[in-house]
Short mmCIF file of C-alpha atoms in Angstrom, two decimals:
data_model
loop_
_atom_site.label_atom_id
_atom_site.label_comp_id
_atom_site.label_asym_id
_atom_site.label_seq_id
_atom_site.Cartn_x
_atom_site.Cartn_y
_atom_site.Cartn_z
CA UNK A 24 48.84 -32.54 -11.82
CA UNK A 25 47.33 -35.69 -13.31
CA UNK A 26 48.82 -37.75 -10.50
CA UNK A 27 46.95 -35.63 -7.95
CA UNK A 28 43.70 -36.02 -9.84
CA UNK A 29 44.16 -39.77 -10.27
CA UNK A 30 45.01 -40.27 -6.65
CA UNK A 31 41.91 -38.41 -5.55
CA UNK A 32 39.61 -40.34 -7.94
CA UNK A 33 41.16 -43.70 -6.79
CA UNK A 34 40.78 -42.74 -3.09
CA UNK A 35 37.15 -41.66 -3.82
CA UNK A 36 37.85 -38.13 -2.67
CA UNK A 37 35.69 -35.58 -4.46
CA UNK A 38 37.69 -33.55 -7.15
CA UNK A 39 36.89 -31.60 -10.37
CA UNK A 40 38.94 -31.01 -13.48
CA UNK A 41 38.22 -27.74 -15.36
CA UNK A 42 39.80 -27.58 -18.82
CA UNK A 43 39.79 -25.05 -21.74
CA UNK A 44 38.40 -27.05 -24.70
CA UNK A 45 37.71 -24.12 -27.03
CA UNK A 46 39.29 -20.63 -27.06
CA UNK A 47 42.64 -19.07 -27.92
CA UNK A 48 45.08 -21.67 -29.26
CA UNK A 49 47.58 -21.13 -26.48
CA UNK A 50 44.97 -21.66 -23.82
CA UNK A 51 43.65 -24.92 -25.28
CA UNK A 52 44.15 -27.80 -22.83
CA UNK A 53 45.12 -25.52 -19.91
CA UNK A 54 43.45 -26.79 -16.79
CA UNK A 55 42.58 -26.51 -13.07
CA UNK A 56 42.42 -29.35 -10.68
CA UNK A 57 39.88 -28.30 -7.95
CA UNK A 58 39.96 -30.02 -4.60
CA UNK A 59 37.17 -29.00 -2.23
CA UNK A 60 39.07 -29.90 0.92
CA UNK A 61 38.68 -28.33 3.44
CA UNK A 62 40.81 -26.34 2.78
CA UNK A 63 39.94 -25.70 -0.84
CA UNK A 64 42.93 -26.23 -3.15
CA UNK A 65 43.09 -25.18 -6.75
CA UNK A 66 46.01 -26.40 -8.89
CA UNK A 67 47.02 -25.16 -12.33
CA UNK A 68 45.78 -22.19 -14.41
CA UNK A 69 43.59 -21.43 -17.38
CA UNK A 70 45.93 -18.65 -18.36
CA UNK A 71 44.30 -15.70 -16.58
CA UNK A 72 43.92 -15.21 -12.80
CA UNK A 73 40.39 -13.78 -13.05
CA UNK A 74 39.35 -16.66 -15.24
CA UNK A 75 40.93 -19.02 -12.77
CA UNK A 76 38.98 -17.53 -9.88
CA UNK A 77 35.66 -17.63 -11.61
CA UNK A 78 35.98 -21.04 -13.20
CA UNK A 79 37.45 -22.48 -9.93
CA UNK A 80 34.39 -21.22 -8.10
CA UNK A 81 32.07 -22.63 -10.66
CA UNK A 82 33.88 -25.97 -10.57
CA UNK A 83 33.46 -26.22 -6.83
CA UNK A 84 29.75 -25.58 -7.20
CA UNK A 85 29.33 -28.09 -10.07
CA UNK A 86 31.33 -30.69 -7.97
CA UNK A 87 29.09 -30.13 -4.97
CA UNK A 88 26.08 -30.90 -7.18
CA UNK A 89 27.92 -33.76 -8.92
CA UNK A 90 27.37 -32.17 -12.36
CA UNK A 91 29.68 -32.39 -15.43
CA UNK A 92 29.12 -29.53 -17.86
CA UNK A 93 30.73 -27.03 -20.23
CA UNK A 94 30.74 -23.34 -19.26
CA UNK A 95 31.55 -20.31 -21.34
CA UNK A 96 33.44 -17.15 -20.22
CA UNK A 97 35.25 -14.11 -21.56
CA UNK A 98 39.04 -14.15 -21.60
CA UNK A 99 39.09 -12.77 -18.07
CA UNK A 100 36.24 -14.89 -16.78
CA UNK A 101 33.49 -12.48 -17.81
CA UNK A 102 29.96 -13.95 -17.61
CA UNK A 103 27.67 -13.93 -20.74
CA UNK A 104 30.75 -14.16 -23.09
CA UNK A 105 31.89 -17.04 -25.09
CA UNK A 106 35.60 -16.53 -25.87
CA UNK A 107 36.58 -19.53 -23.80
CA UNK A 108 34.81 -22.81 -23.21
CA UNK A 109 35.69 -24.66 -20.04
CA UNK A 110 34.75 -28.36 -19.60
CA UNK A 111 34.17 -28.96 -15.91
CA UNK A 112 34.19 -32.62 -15.02
CA UNK A 113 33.04 -33.57 -11.52
CA UNK A 114 34.45 -36.73 -9.96
CA UNK A 115 32.06 -37.24 -7.09
CA UNK A 116 32.64 -40.20 -4.81
CA UNK A 117 30.55 -43.24 -5.94
CA UNK A 118 26.97 -43.62 -4.73
CA UNK A 119 26.39 -45.87 -1.81
CA UNK A 120 24.25 -48.98 -1.39
CA UNK A 121 23.45 -50.31 2.05
CA UNK A 122 22.10 -53.86 2.07
CA UNK A 123 20.47 -55.04 5.23
CA UNK A 124 20.28 -58.83 5.64
CA UNK A 125 23.23 -61.14 4.92
CA UNK A 126 21.04 -63.67 3.00
CA UNK A 127 21.58 -65.63 -0.22
CA UNK A 128 20.27 -62.80 -2.38
CA UNK A 129 22.68 -60.35 -0.81
CA UNK A 130 25.88 -61.85 -2.47
CA UNK A 131 24.27 -61.51 -5.88
CA UNK A 132 23.11 -57.90 -5.20
CA UNK A 133 26.56 -56.96 -4.07
CA UNK A 134 28.03 -58.30 -7.27
CA UNK A 135 25.68 -56.39 -9.65
CA UNK A 136 25.92 -53.21 -7.49
CA UNK A 137 29.73 -53.34 -7.71
CA UNK A 138 29.42 -53.63 -11.53
CA UNK A 139 27.26 -50.44 -11.47
CA UNK A 140 29.89 -48.62 -9.44
CA UNK A 141 28.24 -48.53 -6.06
CA UNK A 142 30.19 -48.48 -2.80
CA UNK A 143 28.44 -51.37 -1.05
CA UNK A 144 27.90 -52.06 2.67
CA UNK A 145 26.32 -55.30 4.00
CA UNK A 146 24.87 -55.06 7.46
CA UNK A 147 23.40 -57.82 9.56
CA UNK A 148 23.13 -58.25 13.30
CA UNK A 149 24.05 -61.98 13.07
CA UNK A 150 27.86 -62.41 13.17
CA UNK A 151 27.61 -65.95 11.75
CA UNK A 152 26.06 -64.63 8.48
CA UNK A 153 27.69 -61.18 8.21
CA UNK A 154 31.19 -62.26 7.29
CA UNK A 155 33.78 -61.03 4.82
CA UNK A 156 34.11 -64.53 3.46
CA UNK A 157 30.48 -64.63 2.37
CA UNK A 158 30.61 -61.17 0.72
CA UNK A 159 34.20 -60.81 -0.60
CA UNK A 160 33.11 -58.09 -3.13
CA UNK A 161 31.46 -55.84 -0.54
CA UNK A 162 33.35 -52.81 0.51
CA UNK A 163 32.25 -53.28 4.13
CA UNK A 164 30.56 -55.97 6.12
CA UNK A 165 29.11 -54.64 9.37
CA UNK A 166 27.76 -56.64 12.24
CA UNK A 167 25.23 -54.43 13.74
CA UNK A 168 21.52 -53.84 14.12
CA UNK A 169 20.30 -51.92 11.05
CA UNK A 170 18.71 -49.09 13.00
CA UNK A 171 21.89 -48.70 15.09
CA UNK A 172 24.08 -48.63 11.93
CA UNK A 173 21.76 -46.09 10.20
CA UNK A 174 21.96 -43.98 13.43
CA UNK A 175 25.65 -43.77 12.77
CA UNK A 176 25.79 -43.17 9.01
CA UNK A 177 22.25 -42.19 8.00
CA UNK A 178 23.01 -38.44 7.97
CA UNK A 179 25.54 -39.00 5.18
CA UNK A 180 23.08 -40.70 2.76
CA UNK A 181 22.01 -38.64 -0.35
CA UNK A 182 19.24 -39.02 -2.97
CA UNK A 183 21.55 -40.98 -5.29
CA UNK A 184 22.18 -43.61 -2.58
CA UNK A 185 20.23 -46.77 -2.07
CA UNK A 186 19.13 -48.83 0.86
CA UNK A 187 17.91 -52.45 0.19
CA UNK A 188 16.25 -54.35 3.09
CA UNK A 189 16.51 -57.98 2.32
CA UNK A 190 16.00 -59.39 5.83
CA UNK A 191 12.21 -60.02 5.40
CA UNK A 192 12.03 -60.56 9.15
CA UNK A 193 9.91 -57.92 10.99
CA UNK A 194 12.37 -57.91 13.89
CA UNK A 195 15.01 -56.47 11.65
CA UNK A 196 13.29 -54.87 8.77
CA UNK A 197 10.69 -52.67 10.52
CA UNK A 198 13.37 -50.73 12.53
CA UNK A 199 15.66 -50.73 9.48
CA UNK A 200 12.91 -49.16 7.28
CA UNK A 201 11.82 -46.66 9.92
CA UNK A 202 15.44 -45.53 10.30
CA UNK A 203 15.97 -45.30 6.49
CA UNK A 204 12.79 -43.20 6.17
CA UNK A 205 14.48 -40.66 8.47
CA UNK A 206 17.36 -40.19 5.98
CA UNK A 207 17.64 -38.43 2.57
CA UNK A 208 18.37 -41.76 0.85
CA UNK A 209 16.80 -41.71 -2.63
CA UNK A 210 15.88 -45.44 -3.15
CA UNK A 211 14.52 -47.51 -0.39
CA UNK A 212 13.40 -51.11 -1.28
CA UNK A 213 12.26 -54.00 0.84
CA UNK A 214 12.17 -57.69 -0.09
CA UNK A 215 9.34 -60.01 0.61
CA UNK A 216 6.32 -61.79 -0.83
CA UNK A 217 3.08 -59.81 -1.20
CA UNK A 218 1.94 -61.29 2.07
CA UNK A 219 5.12 -60.22 3.90
CA UNK A 220 4.86 -56.83 2.39
CA UNK A 221 1.27 -56.32 3.48
CA UNK A 222 2.07 -57.47 6.94
CA UNK A 223 5.10 -55.22 7.12
CA UNK A 224 3.04 -52.24 5.93
CA UNK A 225 0.69 -52.82 8.81
CA UNK A 226 3.48 -53.01 11.24
CA UNK A 227 4.97 -49.77 9.92
CA UNK A 228 1.61 -48.05 10.21
CA UNK A 229 1.34 -49.36 13.77
CA UNK A 230 4.62 -47.70 14.72
CA UNK A 231 3.44 -44.42 13.24
CA UNK A 232 4.82 -44.37 9.69
CA UNK A 233 2.55 -42.10 7.58
CA UNK A 234 1.26 -42.78 4.09
CA UNK A 235 3.74 -40.35 2.45
CA UNK A 236 6.59 -42.24 3.97
CA UNK A 237 5.08 -45.59 3.09
CA UNK A 238 4.93 -44.48 -0.55
CA UNK A 239 8.70 -44.09 -0.57
CA UNK A 240 9.19 -47.81 -0.01
CA UNK A 241 9.58 -49.93 -3.11
CA UNK A 242 8.15 -53.30 -1.92
CA UNK A 243 8.11 -55.88 -3.01
CA UNK A 244 11.57 -54.83 -4.15
CA UNK A 245 12.50 -54.99 -7.88
CA UNK A 246 11.15 -54.69 -11.44
CA UNK A 247 8.50 -57.16 -12.63
CA UNK A 248 10.80 -59.07 -15.06
CA UNK A 249 10.09 -62.48 -13.89
CA UNK A 250 13.36 -62.86 -11.88
CA UNK A 251 13.82 -66.10 -9.94
CA UNK A 252 17.42 -66.77 -9.14
CA UNK A 253 19.40 -64.58 -6.71
CA UNK A 254 21.25 -63.23 -9.78
CA UNK A 255 18.13 -62.37 -11.72
CA UNK A 256 16.62 -60.79 -8.63
CA UNK A 257 19.70 -58.68 -8.14
CA UNK A 258 19.29 -57.44 -11.81
CA UNK A 259 15.58 -56.74 -11.10
CA UNK A 260 16.53 -54.63 -8.07
CA UNK A 261 19.35 -52.76 -9.71
CA UNK A 262 17.13 -52.09 -12.76
CA UNK A 263 14.56 -50.53 -10.42
CA UNK A 264 17.25 -48.35 -8.92
CA UNK A 265 18.54 -47.22 -12.26
CA UNK A 266 14.95 -46.37 -13.44
CA UNK A 267 14.32 -44.57 -10.08
CA UNK A 268 17.37 -42.36 -10.47
CA UNK A 269 16.47 -41.62 -14.14
CA UNK A 270 12.91 -40.71 -13.21
CA UNK A 271 11.45 -43.59 -15.26
CA UNK A 272 8.65 -45.88 -14.24
CA UNK A 273 8.98 -49.30 -15.84
CA UNK A 274 6.74 -51.96 -14.28
CA UNK A 275 7.83 -52.56 -10.73
CA UNK A 276 6.49 -55.37 -8.67
CA UNK A 277 4.97 -52.78 -6.32
CA UNK A 278 2.60 -51.60 -9.02
CA UNK A 279 1.29 -55.03 -10.03
CA UNK A 280 -0.92 -57.66 -8.49
CA UNK A 281 -0.81 -61.39 -8.33
CA UNK A 282 1.98 -63.82 -7.69
CA UNK A 283 5.55 -62.59 -8.11
CA UNK A 284 6.72 -65.91 -9.46
CA UNK A 285 4.47 -66.82 -12.35
CA UNK A 286 5.20 -69.74 -14.67
CA UNK A 287 7.39 -68.54 -17.45
CA UNK A 288 6.17 -68.73 -21.01
CA UNK A 289 7.90 -71.65 -22.59
CA UNK A 290 9.41 -70.74 -25.89
CA UNK A 291 9.67 -73.73 -28.22
CA UNK A 292 10.97 -74.17 -31.73
CA UNK A 293 8.00 -74.38 -34.23
CA UNK B 18 38.06 -42.07 -16.01
CA UNK B 19 38.22 -44.28 -12.93
CA UNK B 20 38.23 -47.46 -14.90
CA UNK B 21 41.23 -46.48 -17.11
CA UNK B 22 43.53 -45.19 -14.42
CA UNK B 23 45.30 -48.51 -13.86
CA UNK B 24 46.09 -48.88 -17.57
CA UNK B 25 47.37 -45.38 -17.81
CA UNK B 26 49.56 -45.90 -14.71
CA UNK B 27 50.99 -49.13 -16.16
CA UNK B 28 51.82 -47.52 -19.51
CA UNK B 29 53.48 -44.56 -17.93
CA UNK B 30 55.45 -46.81 -15.61
CA UNK B 31 56.70 -48.59 -18.73
CA UNK B 32 57.88 -45.18 -20.02
CA UNK B 33 55.23 -44.98 -22.76
CA UNK B 34 53.50 -41.67 -23.80
CA UNK B 35 49.72 -41.61 -23.38
CA UNK B 36 46.95 -39.61 -24.97
CA UNK B 37 43.62 -38.93 -23.18
CA UNK B 38 40.33 -38.59 -25.07
CA UNK B 39 37.27 -37.46 -23.16
CA UNK B 40 33.68 -36.90 -24.32
CA UNK B 41 32.85 -33.22 -23.58
CA UNK B 42 29.56 -32.84 -25.34
CA UNK B 43 26.68 -35.06 -26.70
CA UNK B 44 23.90 -33.87 -28.78
CA UNK B 45 20.91 -36.01 -29.67
CA UNK B 46 21.14 -39.78 -29.14
CA UNK B 47 24.54 -40.77 -27.85
CA UNK B 48 25.61 -43.92 -26.07
CA UNK B 49 28.06 -42.31 -23.54
CA UNK B 50 27.73 -39.25 -21.38
CA UNK B 51 30.23 -36.29 -21.16
CA UNK B 52 33.18 -37.58 -19.06
CA UNK B 53 33.42 -40.92 -20.86
CA UNK B 54 37.15 -41.39 -21.27
CA UNK B 55 39.55 -43.40 -23.37
CA UNK B 56 43.33 -43.60 -23.11
CA UNK B 57 45.67 -44.52 -25.97
CA UNK B 58 49.32 -45.43 -25.51
CA UNK B 59 51.95 -44.43 -28.06
CA UNK B 60 51.92 -48.20 -29.16
CA UNK B 61 48.23 -47.89 -29.92
CA UNK B 62 46.94 -49.81 -26.90
CA UNK B 63 43.50 -48.67 -25.90
CA UNK B 64 41.66 -48.52 -22.54
CA UNK B 65 38.06 -47.35 -22.05
CA UNK B 66 35.68 -45.97 -24.66
CA UNK B 67 34.00 -42.81 -25.81
CA UNK B 68 31.04 -44.29 -27.76
CA UNK B 69 29.37 -47.59 -28.56
CA UNK B 70 32.34 -48.49 -30.72
CA UNK B 71 31.40 -46.21 -33.60
CA UNK B 72 34.18 -43.72 -33.40
CA UNK B 73 36.91 -45.30 -31.32
CA UNK B 74 38.99 -46.10 -34.40
CA UNK B 75 39.01 -42.42 -35.44
CA UNK B 76 39.77 -41.34 -31.87
CA UNK B 77 42.87 -43.65 -31.82
CA UNK B 78 44.07 -41.88 -34.97
CA UNK B 79 43.53 -38.50 -33.47
CA UNK B 80 45.25 -39.62 -30.18
CA UNK B 81 48.31 -40.89 -32.04
CA UNK B 82 48.32 -37.66 -34.05
CA UNK B 83 48.39 -35.55 -30.96
CA UNK B 84 51.19 -37.75 -29.48
CA UNK B 85 53.25 -37.26 -32.68
CA UNK B 86 52.96 -33.55 -32.28
CA UNK B 87 50.44 -32.64 -34.99
CA UNK B 88 48.48 -30.56 -32.36
CA UNK B 89 49.04 -29.86 -28.67
CA UNK B 90 45.31 -30.67 -27.93
CA UNK B 91 42.34 -30.95 -30.14
CA UNK B 92 38.54 -30.90 -30.00
CA UNK B 93 37.16 -33.44 -32.42
CA UNK B 94 33.50 -33.73 -33.45
CA UNK B 95 31.99 -36.84 -34.82
CA UNK B 96 28.60 -37.44 -36.25
CA UNK B 97 27.91 -34.51 -38.58
CA UNK B 98 26.45 -35.46 -41.93
CA UNK B 99 29.07 -33.19 -43.64
CA UNK B 100 30.91 -36.19 -44.85
CA UNK B 101 33.85 -34.20 -46.30
CA UNK B 102 34.92 -32.82 -42.92
CA UNK B 103 33.74 -35.72 -40.74
CA UNK B 104 34.00 -39.12 -42.40
CA UNK B 105 33.20 -40.99 -39.20
CA UNK B 106 29.55 -41.10 -38.20
CA UNK B 107 27.42 -42.42 -35.39
CA UNK B 108 24.79 -44.84 -36.41
CA UNK B 109 22.58 -43.57 -33.65
CA UNK B 110 22.40 -40.14 -35.31
CA UNK B 111 23.97 -38.27 -32.40
CA UNK B 112 26.87 -35.87 -32.38
CA UNK B 113 29.74 -36.21 -29.90
CA UNK B 114 32.60 -33.90 -29.22
CA UNK B 115 35.83 -35.50 -27.93
CA UNK B 116 38.75 -33.51 -26.45
CA UNK B 117 42.02 -35.28 -27.27
CA UNK B 118 45.24 -34.27 -25.48
CA UNK B 119 48.66 -35.75 -24.50
CA UNK B 120 48.66 -36.86 -20.88
CA UNK B 121 51.63 -34.75 -19.92
CA UNK B 122 50.44 -32.54 -17.09
#
């Protein structure tokens, strides 16, 4: 059964494992592997068909929500009893990051996003720049206009996913942002200086983007940690995404004023 | 779990028995969330982690115990101040429960 579970996890197919971690000694360690399909497939047993049915149904629900949790049941799956504790672990496919713009900063962002477990797509309309050789760690490199690409995959984006617009060219980033705003993506960030950001905001207003939608855009992208290099900038962006998902508000560049690149404080030995 | 699958596969291909330890509950401050997993081969090789390094040694002992047949599977709790029952603590003050089992399913 473990080989089925491992194969699903590796192939990034959603799967859940429900296992008795407390209860009668002979049930300890008994488990279900729950595959949502379609069709739904439930392998194994927790030792009682009614318990299997109830826990299997709960595991499907937790998996759909991406939640890992311990649930308690009676010996035959009764609610509000605690004879059996079942640890339900959800293996949801990894979150996605779509990066628009095959620029210098993109390669660093791909690297850090991969470390964080994202499935990363780089998309740029220019075939000279959007090449596998430049982004070997990306899961996909797509040559397409951002809005056309989001037209194809936008409906699959979820609140835990991220779209990063690094093009800082109104020709690409305005349509990219407008398309991204039409999806359920959680994090939407756009790179650019404060001037670029202000000009872009005006362009977005001009094409009819309302203030609520504008407030979704993290721009200038990234936390205000004094990042300068592409690698540091990638950390600033990913830090902002982590904070966003955790519901925290550390200082983002969006919320500050003044130059993004200030002189660093020089630390010298006394 | 994802990050330890290759090690598990390699050990099993070498004919080694493997124990799996997974965090199933965290109370208070804990470095890893439920689902954090660690695998231990019968030779004592380790992949993955279940904490910030505080209880890994004790988990290896439990894992090898499970492989030697001391228990079919076992729920271990670390971090209680009851130092007679639980000698291994977490410096962060949290409590974690780790389910340890032979990977033979």
